[in-house]
mmCIF file of C-alpha atoms in Angstrom:
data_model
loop_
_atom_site.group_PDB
_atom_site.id
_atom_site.type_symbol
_atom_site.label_atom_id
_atom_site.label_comp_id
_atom_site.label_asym_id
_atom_site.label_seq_id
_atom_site.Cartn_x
_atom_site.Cartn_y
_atom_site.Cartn_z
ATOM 1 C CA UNK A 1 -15.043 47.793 -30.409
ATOM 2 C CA UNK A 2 -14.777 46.833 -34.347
ATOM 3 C CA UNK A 3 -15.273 43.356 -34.972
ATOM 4 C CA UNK A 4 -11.824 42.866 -36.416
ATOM 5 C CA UNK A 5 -9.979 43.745 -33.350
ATOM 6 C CA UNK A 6 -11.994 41.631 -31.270
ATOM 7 C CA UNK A 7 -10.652 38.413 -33.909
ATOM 8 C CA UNK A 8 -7.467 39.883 -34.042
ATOM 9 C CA UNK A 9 -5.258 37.493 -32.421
ATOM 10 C CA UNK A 10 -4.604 34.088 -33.969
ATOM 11 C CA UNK A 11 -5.060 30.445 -33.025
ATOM 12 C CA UNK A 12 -2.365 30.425 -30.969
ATOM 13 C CA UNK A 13 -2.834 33.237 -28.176
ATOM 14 C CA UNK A 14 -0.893 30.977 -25.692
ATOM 15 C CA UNK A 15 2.171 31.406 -27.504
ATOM 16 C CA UNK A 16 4.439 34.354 -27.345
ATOM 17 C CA UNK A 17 5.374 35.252 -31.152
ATOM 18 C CA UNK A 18 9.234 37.440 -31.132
ATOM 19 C CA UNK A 19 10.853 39.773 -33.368
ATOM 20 C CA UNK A 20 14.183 38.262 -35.218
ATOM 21 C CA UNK A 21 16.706 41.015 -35.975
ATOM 22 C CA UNK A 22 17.946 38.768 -38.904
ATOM 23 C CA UNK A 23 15.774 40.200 -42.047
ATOM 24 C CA UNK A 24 13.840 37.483 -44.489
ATOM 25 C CA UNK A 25 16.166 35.770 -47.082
ATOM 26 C CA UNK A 26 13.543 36.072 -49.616
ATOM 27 C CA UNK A 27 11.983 40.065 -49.453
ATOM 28 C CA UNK A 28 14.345 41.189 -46.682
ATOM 29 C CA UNK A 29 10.885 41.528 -44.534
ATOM 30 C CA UNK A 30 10.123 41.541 -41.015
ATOM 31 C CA UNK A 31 10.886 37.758 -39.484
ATOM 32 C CA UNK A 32 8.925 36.612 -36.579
ATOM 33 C CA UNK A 33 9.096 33.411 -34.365
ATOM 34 C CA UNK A 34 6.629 31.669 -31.648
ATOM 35 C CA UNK A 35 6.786 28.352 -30.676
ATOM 36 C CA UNK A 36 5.908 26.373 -34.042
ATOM 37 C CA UNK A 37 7.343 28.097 -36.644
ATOM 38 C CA UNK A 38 9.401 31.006 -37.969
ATOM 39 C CA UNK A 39 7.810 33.275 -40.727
ATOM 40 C CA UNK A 40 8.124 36.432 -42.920
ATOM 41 C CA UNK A 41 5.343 38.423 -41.848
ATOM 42 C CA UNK A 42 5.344 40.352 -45.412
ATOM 43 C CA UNK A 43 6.073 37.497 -48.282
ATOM 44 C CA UNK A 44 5.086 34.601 -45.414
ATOM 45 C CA UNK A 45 8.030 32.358 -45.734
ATOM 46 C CA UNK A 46 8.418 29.622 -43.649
ATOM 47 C CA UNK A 47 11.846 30.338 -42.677
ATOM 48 C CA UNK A 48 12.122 27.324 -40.151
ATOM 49 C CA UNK A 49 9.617 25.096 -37.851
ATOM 50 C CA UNK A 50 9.914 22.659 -34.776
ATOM 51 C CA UNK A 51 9.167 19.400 -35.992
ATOM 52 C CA UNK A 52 8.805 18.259 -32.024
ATOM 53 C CA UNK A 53 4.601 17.791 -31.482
ATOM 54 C CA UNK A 54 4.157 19.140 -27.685
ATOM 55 C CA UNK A 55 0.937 17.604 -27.591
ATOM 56 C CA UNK A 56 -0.515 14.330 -26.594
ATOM 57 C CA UNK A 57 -0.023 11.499 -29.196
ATOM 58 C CA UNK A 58 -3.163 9.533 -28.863
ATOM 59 C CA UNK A 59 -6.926 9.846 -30.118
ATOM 60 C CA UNK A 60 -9.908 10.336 -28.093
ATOM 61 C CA UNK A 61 -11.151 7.152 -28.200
ATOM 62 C CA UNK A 62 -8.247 5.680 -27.017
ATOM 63 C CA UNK A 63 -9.038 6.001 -23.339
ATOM 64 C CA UNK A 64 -6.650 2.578 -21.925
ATOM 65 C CA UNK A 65 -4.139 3.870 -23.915
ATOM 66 C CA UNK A 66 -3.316 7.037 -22.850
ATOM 67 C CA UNK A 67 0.186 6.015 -21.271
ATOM 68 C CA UNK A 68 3.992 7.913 -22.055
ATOM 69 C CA UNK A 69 5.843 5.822 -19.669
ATOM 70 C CA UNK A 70 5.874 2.895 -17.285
ATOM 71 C CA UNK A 71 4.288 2.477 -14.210
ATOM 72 C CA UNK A 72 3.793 5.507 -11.501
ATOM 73 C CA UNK A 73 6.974 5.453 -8.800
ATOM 74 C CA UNK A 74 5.861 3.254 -5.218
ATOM 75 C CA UNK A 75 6.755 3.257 -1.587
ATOM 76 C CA UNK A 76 6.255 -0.025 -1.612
ATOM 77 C CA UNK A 77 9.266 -1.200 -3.301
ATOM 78 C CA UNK A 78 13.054 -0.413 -2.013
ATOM 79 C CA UNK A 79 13.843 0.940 -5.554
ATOM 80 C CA UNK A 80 10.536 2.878 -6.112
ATOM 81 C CA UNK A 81 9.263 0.505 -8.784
ATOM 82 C CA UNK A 82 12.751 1.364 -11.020
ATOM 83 C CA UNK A 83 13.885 -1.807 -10.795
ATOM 84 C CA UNK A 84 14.316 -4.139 -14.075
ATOM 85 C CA UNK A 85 12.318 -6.997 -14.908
ATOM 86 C CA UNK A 86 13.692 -9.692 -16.900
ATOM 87 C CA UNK A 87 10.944 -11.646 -18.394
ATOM 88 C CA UNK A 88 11.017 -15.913 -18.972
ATOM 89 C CA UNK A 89 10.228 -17.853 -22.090
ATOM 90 C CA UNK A 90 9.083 -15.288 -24.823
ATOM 91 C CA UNK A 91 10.433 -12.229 -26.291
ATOM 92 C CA UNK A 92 8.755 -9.204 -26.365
ATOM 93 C CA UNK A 93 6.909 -10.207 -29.611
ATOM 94 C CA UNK A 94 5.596 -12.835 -27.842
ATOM 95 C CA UNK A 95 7.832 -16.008 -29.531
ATOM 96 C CA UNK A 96 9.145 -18.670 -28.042
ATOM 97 C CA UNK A 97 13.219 -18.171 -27.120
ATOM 98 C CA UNK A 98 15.493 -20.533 -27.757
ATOM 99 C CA UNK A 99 17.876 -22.748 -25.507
ATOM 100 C CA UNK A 100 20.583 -20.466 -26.313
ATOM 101 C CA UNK A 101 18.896 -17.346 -25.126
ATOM 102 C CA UNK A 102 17.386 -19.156 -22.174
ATOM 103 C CA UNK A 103 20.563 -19.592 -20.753
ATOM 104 C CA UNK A 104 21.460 -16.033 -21.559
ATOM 105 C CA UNK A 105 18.339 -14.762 -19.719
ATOM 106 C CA UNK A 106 19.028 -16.848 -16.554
ATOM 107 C CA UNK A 107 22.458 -15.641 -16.457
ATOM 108 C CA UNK A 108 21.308 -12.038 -16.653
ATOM 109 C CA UNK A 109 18.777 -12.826 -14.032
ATOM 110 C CA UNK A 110 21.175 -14.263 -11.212
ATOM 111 C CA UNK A 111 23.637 -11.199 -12.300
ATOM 112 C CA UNK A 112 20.854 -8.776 -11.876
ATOM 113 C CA UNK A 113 19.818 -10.917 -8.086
ATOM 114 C CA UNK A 114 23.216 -10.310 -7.349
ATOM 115 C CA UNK A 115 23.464 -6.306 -8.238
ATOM 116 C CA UNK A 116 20.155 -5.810 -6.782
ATOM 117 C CA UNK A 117 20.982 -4.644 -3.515
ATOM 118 C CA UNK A 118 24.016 -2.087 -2.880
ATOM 119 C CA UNK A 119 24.082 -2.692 1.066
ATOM 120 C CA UNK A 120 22.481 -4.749 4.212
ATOM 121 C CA UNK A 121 20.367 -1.857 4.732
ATOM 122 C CA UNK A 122 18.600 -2.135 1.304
ATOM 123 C CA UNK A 123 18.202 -5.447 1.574
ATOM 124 C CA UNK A 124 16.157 -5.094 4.726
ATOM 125 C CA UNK A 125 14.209 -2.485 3.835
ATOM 126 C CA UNK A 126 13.241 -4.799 0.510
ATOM 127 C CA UNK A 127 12.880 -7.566 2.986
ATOM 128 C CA UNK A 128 11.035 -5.762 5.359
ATOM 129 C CA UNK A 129 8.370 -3.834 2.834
ATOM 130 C CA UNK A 130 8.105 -7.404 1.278
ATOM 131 C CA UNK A 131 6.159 -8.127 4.553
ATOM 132 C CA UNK A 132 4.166 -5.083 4.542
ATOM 133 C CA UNK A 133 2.614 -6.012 1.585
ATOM 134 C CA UNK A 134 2.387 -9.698 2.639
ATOM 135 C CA UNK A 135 0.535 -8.548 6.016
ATOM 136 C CA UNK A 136 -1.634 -5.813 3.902
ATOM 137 C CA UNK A 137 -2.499 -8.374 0.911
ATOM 138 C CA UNK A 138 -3.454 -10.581 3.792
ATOM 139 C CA UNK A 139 -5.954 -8.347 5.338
ATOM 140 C CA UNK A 140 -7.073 -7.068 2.136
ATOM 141 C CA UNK A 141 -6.085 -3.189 2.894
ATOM 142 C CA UNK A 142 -6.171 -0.698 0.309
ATOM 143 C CA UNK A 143 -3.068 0.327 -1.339
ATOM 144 C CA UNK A 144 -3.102 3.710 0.465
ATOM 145 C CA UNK A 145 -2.813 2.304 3.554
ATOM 146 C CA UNK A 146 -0.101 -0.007 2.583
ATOM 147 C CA UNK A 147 1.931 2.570 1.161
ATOM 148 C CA UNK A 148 1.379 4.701 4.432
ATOM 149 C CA UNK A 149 2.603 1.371 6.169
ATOM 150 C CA UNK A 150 5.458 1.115 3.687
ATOM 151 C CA UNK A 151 6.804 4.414 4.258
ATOM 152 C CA UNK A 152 5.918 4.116 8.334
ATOM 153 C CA UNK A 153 8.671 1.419 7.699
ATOM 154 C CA UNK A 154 11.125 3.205 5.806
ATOM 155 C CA UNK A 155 11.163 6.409 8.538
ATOM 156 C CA UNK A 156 11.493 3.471 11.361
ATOM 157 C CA UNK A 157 14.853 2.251 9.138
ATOM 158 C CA UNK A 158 15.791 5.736 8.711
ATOM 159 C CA UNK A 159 15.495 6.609 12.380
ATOM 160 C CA UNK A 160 17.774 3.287 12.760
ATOM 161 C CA UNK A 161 14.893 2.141 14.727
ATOM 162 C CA UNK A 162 15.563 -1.834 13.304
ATOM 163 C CA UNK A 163 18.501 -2.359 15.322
ATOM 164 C CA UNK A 164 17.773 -4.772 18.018
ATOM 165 C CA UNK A 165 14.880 -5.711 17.005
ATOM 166 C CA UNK A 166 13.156 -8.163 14.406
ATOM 167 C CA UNK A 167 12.448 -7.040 10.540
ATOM 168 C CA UNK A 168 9.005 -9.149 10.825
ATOM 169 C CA UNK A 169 7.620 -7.214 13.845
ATOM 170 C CA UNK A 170 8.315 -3.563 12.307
ATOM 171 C CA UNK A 171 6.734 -4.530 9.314
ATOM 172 C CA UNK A 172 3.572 -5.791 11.338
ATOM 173 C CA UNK A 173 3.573 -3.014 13.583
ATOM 174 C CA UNK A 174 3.751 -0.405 10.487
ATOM 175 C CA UNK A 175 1.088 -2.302 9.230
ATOM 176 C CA UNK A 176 -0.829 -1.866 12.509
ATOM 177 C CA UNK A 177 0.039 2.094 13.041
ATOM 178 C CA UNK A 178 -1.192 2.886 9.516
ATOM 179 C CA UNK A 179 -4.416 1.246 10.517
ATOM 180 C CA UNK A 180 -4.357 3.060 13.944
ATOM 181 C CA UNK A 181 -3.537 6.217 11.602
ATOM 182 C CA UNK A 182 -6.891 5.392 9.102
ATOM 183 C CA UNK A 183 -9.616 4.769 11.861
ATOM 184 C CA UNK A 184 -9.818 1.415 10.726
ATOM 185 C CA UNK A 185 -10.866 -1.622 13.326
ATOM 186 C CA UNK A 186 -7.909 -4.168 13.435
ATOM 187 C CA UNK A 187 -6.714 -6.373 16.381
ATOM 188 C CA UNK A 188 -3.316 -6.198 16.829
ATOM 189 C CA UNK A 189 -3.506 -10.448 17.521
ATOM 190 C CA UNK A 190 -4.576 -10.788 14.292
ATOM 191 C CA UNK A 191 -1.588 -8.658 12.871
ATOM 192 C CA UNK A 192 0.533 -10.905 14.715
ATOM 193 C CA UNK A 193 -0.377 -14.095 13.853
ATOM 194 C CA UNK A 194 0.203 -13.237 9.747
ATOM 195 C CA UNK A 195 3.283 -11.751 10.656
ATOM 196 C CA UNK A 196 4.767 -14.921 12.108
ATOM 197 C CA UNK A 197 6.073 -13.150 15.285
ATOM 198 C CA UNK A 198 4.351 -13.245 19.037
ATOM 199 C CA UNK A 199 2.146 -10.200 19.729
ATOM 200 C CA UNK A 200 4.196 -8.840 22.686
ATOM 201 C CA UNK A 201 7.156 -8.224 20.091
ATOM 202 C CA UNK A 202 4.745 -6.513 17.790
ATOM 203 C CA UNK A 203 3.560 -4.782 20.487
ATOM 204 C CA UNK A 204 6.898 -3.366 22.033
ATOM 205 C CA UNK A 205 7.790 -2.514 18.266
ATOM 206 C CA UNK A 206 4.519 -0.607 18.018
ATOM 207 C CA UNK A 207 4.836 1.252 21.063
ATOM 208 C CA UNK A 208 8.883 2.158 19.665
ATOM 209 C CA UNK A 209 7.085 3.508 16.593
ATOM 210 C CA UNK A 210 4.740 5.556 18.464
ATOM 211 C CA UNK A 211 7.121 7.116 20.917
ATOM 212 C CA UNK A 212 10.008 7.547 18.548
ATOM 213 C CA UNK A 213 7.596 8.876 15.311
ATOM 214 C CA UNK A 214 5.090 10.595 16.955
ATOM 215 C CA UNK A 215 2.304 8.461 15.367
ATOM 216 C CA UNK A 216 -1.230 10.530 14.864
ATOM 217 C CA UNK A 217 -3.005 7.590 15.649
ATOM 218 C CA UNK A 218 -6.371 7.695 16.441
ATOM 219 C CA UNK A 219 -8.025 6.247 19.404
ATOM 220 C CA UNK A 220 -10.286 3.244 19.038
ATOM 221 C CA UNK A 221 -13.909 3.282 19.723
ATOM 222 C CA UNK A 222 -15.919 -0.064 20.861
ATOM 223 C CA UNK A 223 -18.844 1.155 18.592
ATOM 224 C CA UNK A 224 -15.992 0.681 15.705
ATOM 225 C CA UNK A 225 -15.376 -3.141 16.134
ATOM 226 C CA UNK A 226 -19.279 -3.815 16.606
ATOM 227 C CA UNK A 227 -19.908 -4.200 12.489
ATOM 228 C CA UNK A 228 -16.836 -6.293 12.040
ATOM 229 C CA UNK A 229 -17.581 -8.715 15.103
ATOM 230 C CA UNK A 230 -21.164 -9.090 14.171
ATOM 231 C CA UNK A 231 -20.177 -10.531 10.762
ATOM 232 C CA UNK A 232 -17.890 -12.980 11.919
ATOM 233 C CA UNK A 233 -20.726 -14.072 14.164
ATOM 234 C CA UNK A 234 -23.460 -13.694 11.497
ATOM 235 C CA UNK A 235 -25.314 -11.994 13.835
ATOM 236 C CA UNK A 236 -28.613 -10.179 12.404
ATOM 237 C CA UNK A 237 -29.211 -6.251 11.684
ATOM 238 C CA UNK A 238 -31.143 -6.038 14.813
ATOM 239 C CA UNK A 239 -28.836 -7.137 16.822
ATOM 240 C CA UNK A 240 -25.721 -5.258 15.193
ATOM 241 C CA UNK A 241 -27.860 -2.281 15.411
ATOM 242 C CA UNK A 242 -28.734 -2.567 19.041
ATOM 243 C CA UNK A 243 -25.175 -3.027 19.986
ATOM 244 C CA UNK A 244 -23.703 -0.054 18.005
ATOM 245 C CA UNK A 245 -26.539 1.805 19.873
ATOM 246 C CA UNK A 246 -25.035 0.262 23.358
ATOM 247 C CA UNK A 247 -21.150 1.711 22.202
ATOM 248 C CA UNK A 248 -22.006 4.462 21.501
ATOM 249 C CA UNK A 249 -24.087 5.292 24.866
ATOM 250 C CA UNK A 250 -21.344 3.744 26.803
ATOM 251 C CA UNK A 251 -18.932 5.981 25.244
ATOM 252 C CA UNK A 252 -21.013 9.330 25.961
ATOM 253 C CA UNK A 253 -21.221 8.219 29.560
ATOM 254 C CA UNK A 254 -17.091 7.622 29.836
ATOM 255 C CA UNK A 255 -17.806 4.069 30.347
ATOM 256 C CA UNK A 256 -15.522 2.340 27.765
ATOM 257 C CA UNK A 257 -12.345 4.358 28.996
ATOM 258 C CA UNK A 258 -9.270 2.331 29.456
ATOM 259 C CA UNK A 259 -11.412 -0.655 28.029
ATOM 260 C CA UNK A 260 -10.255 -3.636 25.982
ATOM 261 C CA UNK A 261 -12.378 -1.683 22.542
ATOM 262 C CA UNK A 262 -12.592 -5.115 20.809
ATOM 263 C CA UNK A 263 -13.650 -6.979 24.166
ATOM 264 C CA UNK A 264 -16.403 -4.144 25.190
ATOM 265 C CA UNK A 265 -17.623 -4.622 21.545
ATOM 266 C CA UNK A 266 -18.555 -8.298 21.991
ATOM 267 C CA UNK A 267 -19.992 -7.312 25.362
ATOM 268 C CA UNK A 268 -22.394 -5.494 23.579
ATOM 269 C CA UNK A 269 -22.927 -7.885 20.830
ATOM 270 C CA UNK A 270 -23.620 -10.262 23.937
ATOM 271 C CA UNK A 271 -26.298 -7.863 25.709
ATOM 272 C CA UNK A 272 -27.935 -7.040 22.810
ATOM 273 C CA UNK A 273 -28.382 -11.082 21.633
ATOM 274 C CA UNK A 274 -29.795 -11.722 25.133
ATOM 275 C CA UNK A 275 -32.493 -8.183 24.630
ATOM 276 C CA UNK A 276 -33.394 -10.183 21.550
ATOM 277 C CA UNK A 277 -33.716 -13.671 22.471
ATOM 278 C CA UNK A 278 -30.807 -14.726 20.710
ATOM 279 C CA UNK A 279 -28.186 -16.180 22.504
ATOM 280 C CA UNK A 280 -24.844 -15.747 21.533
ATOM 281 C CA UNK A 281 -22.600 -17.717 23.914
ATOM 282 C CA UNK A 282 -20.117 -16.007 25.640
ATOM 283 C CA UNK A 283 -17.347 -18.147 24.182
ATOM 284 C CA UNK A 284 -18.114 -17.358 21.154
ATOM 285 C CA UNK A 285 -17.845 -13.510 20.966
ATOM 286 C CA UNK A 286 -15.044 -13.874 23.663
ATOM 287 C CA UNK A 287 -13.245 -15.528 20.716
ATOM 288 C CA UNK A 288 -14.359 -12.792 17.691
ATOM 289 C CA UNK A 289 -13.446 -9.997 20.221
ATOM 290 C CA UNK A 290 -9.442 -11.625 21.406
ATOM 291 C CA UNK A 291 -10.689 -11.590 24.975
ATOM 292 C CA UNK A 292 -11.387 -14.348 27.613
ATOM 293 C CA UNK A 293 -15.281 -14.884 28.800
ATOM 294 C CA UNK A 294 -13.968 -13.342 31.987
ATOM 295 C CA UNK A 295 -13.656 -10.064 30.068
ATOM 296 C CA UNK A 296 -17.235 -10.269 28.713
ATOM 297 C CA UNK A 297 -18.922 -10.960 31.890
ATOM 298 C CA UNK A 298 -16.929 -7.526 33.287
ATOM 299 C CA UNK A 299 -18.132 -5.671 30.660
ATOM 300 C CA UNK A 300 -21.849 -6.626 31.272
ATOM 301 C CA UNK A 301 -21.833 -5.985 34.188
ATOM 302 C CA UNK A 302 -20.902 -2.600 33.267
ATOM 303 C CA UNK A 303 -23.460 -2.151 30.400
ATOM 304 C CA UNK A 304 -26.326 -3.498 32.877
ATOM 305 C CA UNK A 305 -25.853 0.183 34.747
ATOM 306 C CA UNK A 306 -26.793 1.874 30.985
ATOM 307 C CA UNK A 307 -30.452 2.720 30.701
ATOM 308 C CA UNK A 308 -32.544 0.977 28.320
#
């Protein structure tokens, strides 16, 4: 193959270049068009061009500034993130407004409060995803699990799952099921306690959310809690390490089934501060683990009959 077919095509191979029936103004040649420009392929007129740039407006070193519109849409808001925001004190220039347009602003603001909802039920579901993000800022989730948690709450509306029952313990018990979704070691007592709500209303709401949903929660290992406990009771890598090892040979032996997970964890937290010489009372991890001492003892009991 010649070297001058291979370099044949122009810059733009991308773009599909069409025949115009209408002949050039100028020599009455042969017109063509692609996306950029139209041209006289014999005298090369520039009959017409699109002025509209298709591609990106910024440089390359600009990498924080490679934004062409606002913020990405959320579940975590009732309007998506579309809402307005009406800003206090300074123009967009950054000066100082006057009294005249302060009391122009509020008034705008308490209009816009007023519009803001266009029923009951979106002012519950903004209510109610309000606390999911309370509950997940709270316990420091990542915002993939609280927009899971947000949208568990929006199907739970949509199901019309919220009558009879209280906004606050949804909310906590989305909060919870994403978690249970995730893998990730949370109590459901301490759930309940930022949600403002007892636990037996979170947990009826929970179990409504399961049933009704179909929830793919994941079940809860002991061996899961054991890092999480042993830092709330500073206890050393040892003895963290020897009580993971104690889960997880409970669980291969069917030992931890139908088992408080939390509780069994601080059991083994327990057995493996006593194998070490340090003793952890059994208040103490009782208290990390949600469970009475009565609950630890059990569970020692249980994990004397493991080999060591």
């Amino acid at each position: 193959m010649a070297t001058r077919e291979i370099y044949e095509t122009s810059f733009d191979e991308d773009v599909q270049t069409n025949s115009s029936t209408n002949p050039c103004p100028e020599c009455d040649g042969r017109v063509t068009t692609n996306a950029v420009e139209t041209t006289c392929e014999d005298c090369g007129l520039v009959i017409a061009e699109q002025r509209i740039d298709h591609g990106p407006e910024w440089r390359t070193h600009d990498q924080h500034e490679r934004k062409r519109t606002g913020a990405p849409l959320t579940a975590a808001r009732h309007d998506r993130g579309l809402s307005t925001e009406i800003g206090r004190g300074k123009d967009a220039n950054g000066n100082t407004l006057s009294g005249q347009k302060h009391q122009q602003l509020f008034r705008m603001r308490r209009e816009q409060r007023r519009g803001r909802f266009q029923s009951k039920a979106e002012r519950n579901l903004a209510h109610g995803l309000g606390e999911v993000r309370r509950i997940a800022s709270a316990l420091d989730l990542s915002e993939s699990v609280r927009d899971q948690a947000c949208q568990l709450f929006r199907s739970a509306q949509n199901e019309n799952l919220l009558r009879g029952r209280s906004i606050e313990a949804i909310a906590a018990a989305s909060v919870y099921g994403a978690c249970r979704c995730n893998g990730l070691s949370r109590l459901l007592g301490e759930i309940s306690k930022l949600a403002r709500v007892v636990e037996s209303r979170v947990t009826n709401a929970y179990k409504t959310l399961n049933e009704e949903l179909g929830l793919p929660a994941k079940p809860v290992a002991p061996s899961m809690f054991v890092p999480r406990l042993a830092s709330d009771l500073e206890c050393p890598d040892e003895i963290r390490q020897r009580a993971r090892t104690l889960a997880e040979q409970a669980e291969e032996r069917g030992l931890t089934t139908g088992v408080h997970p939390a509780g069994f964890a601080a059991a083994c937290l327990y057995k493996a501060g006593q194998e070490q010489g340090k003793w952890v009372t059994q208040r103490d991890v009782a208290e990390s683990g949600n469970v009475t001492p009565t609950t630890i003892r059990t569970h020692h009991e249980t994990l004397g009959e493991l080999a060591v």
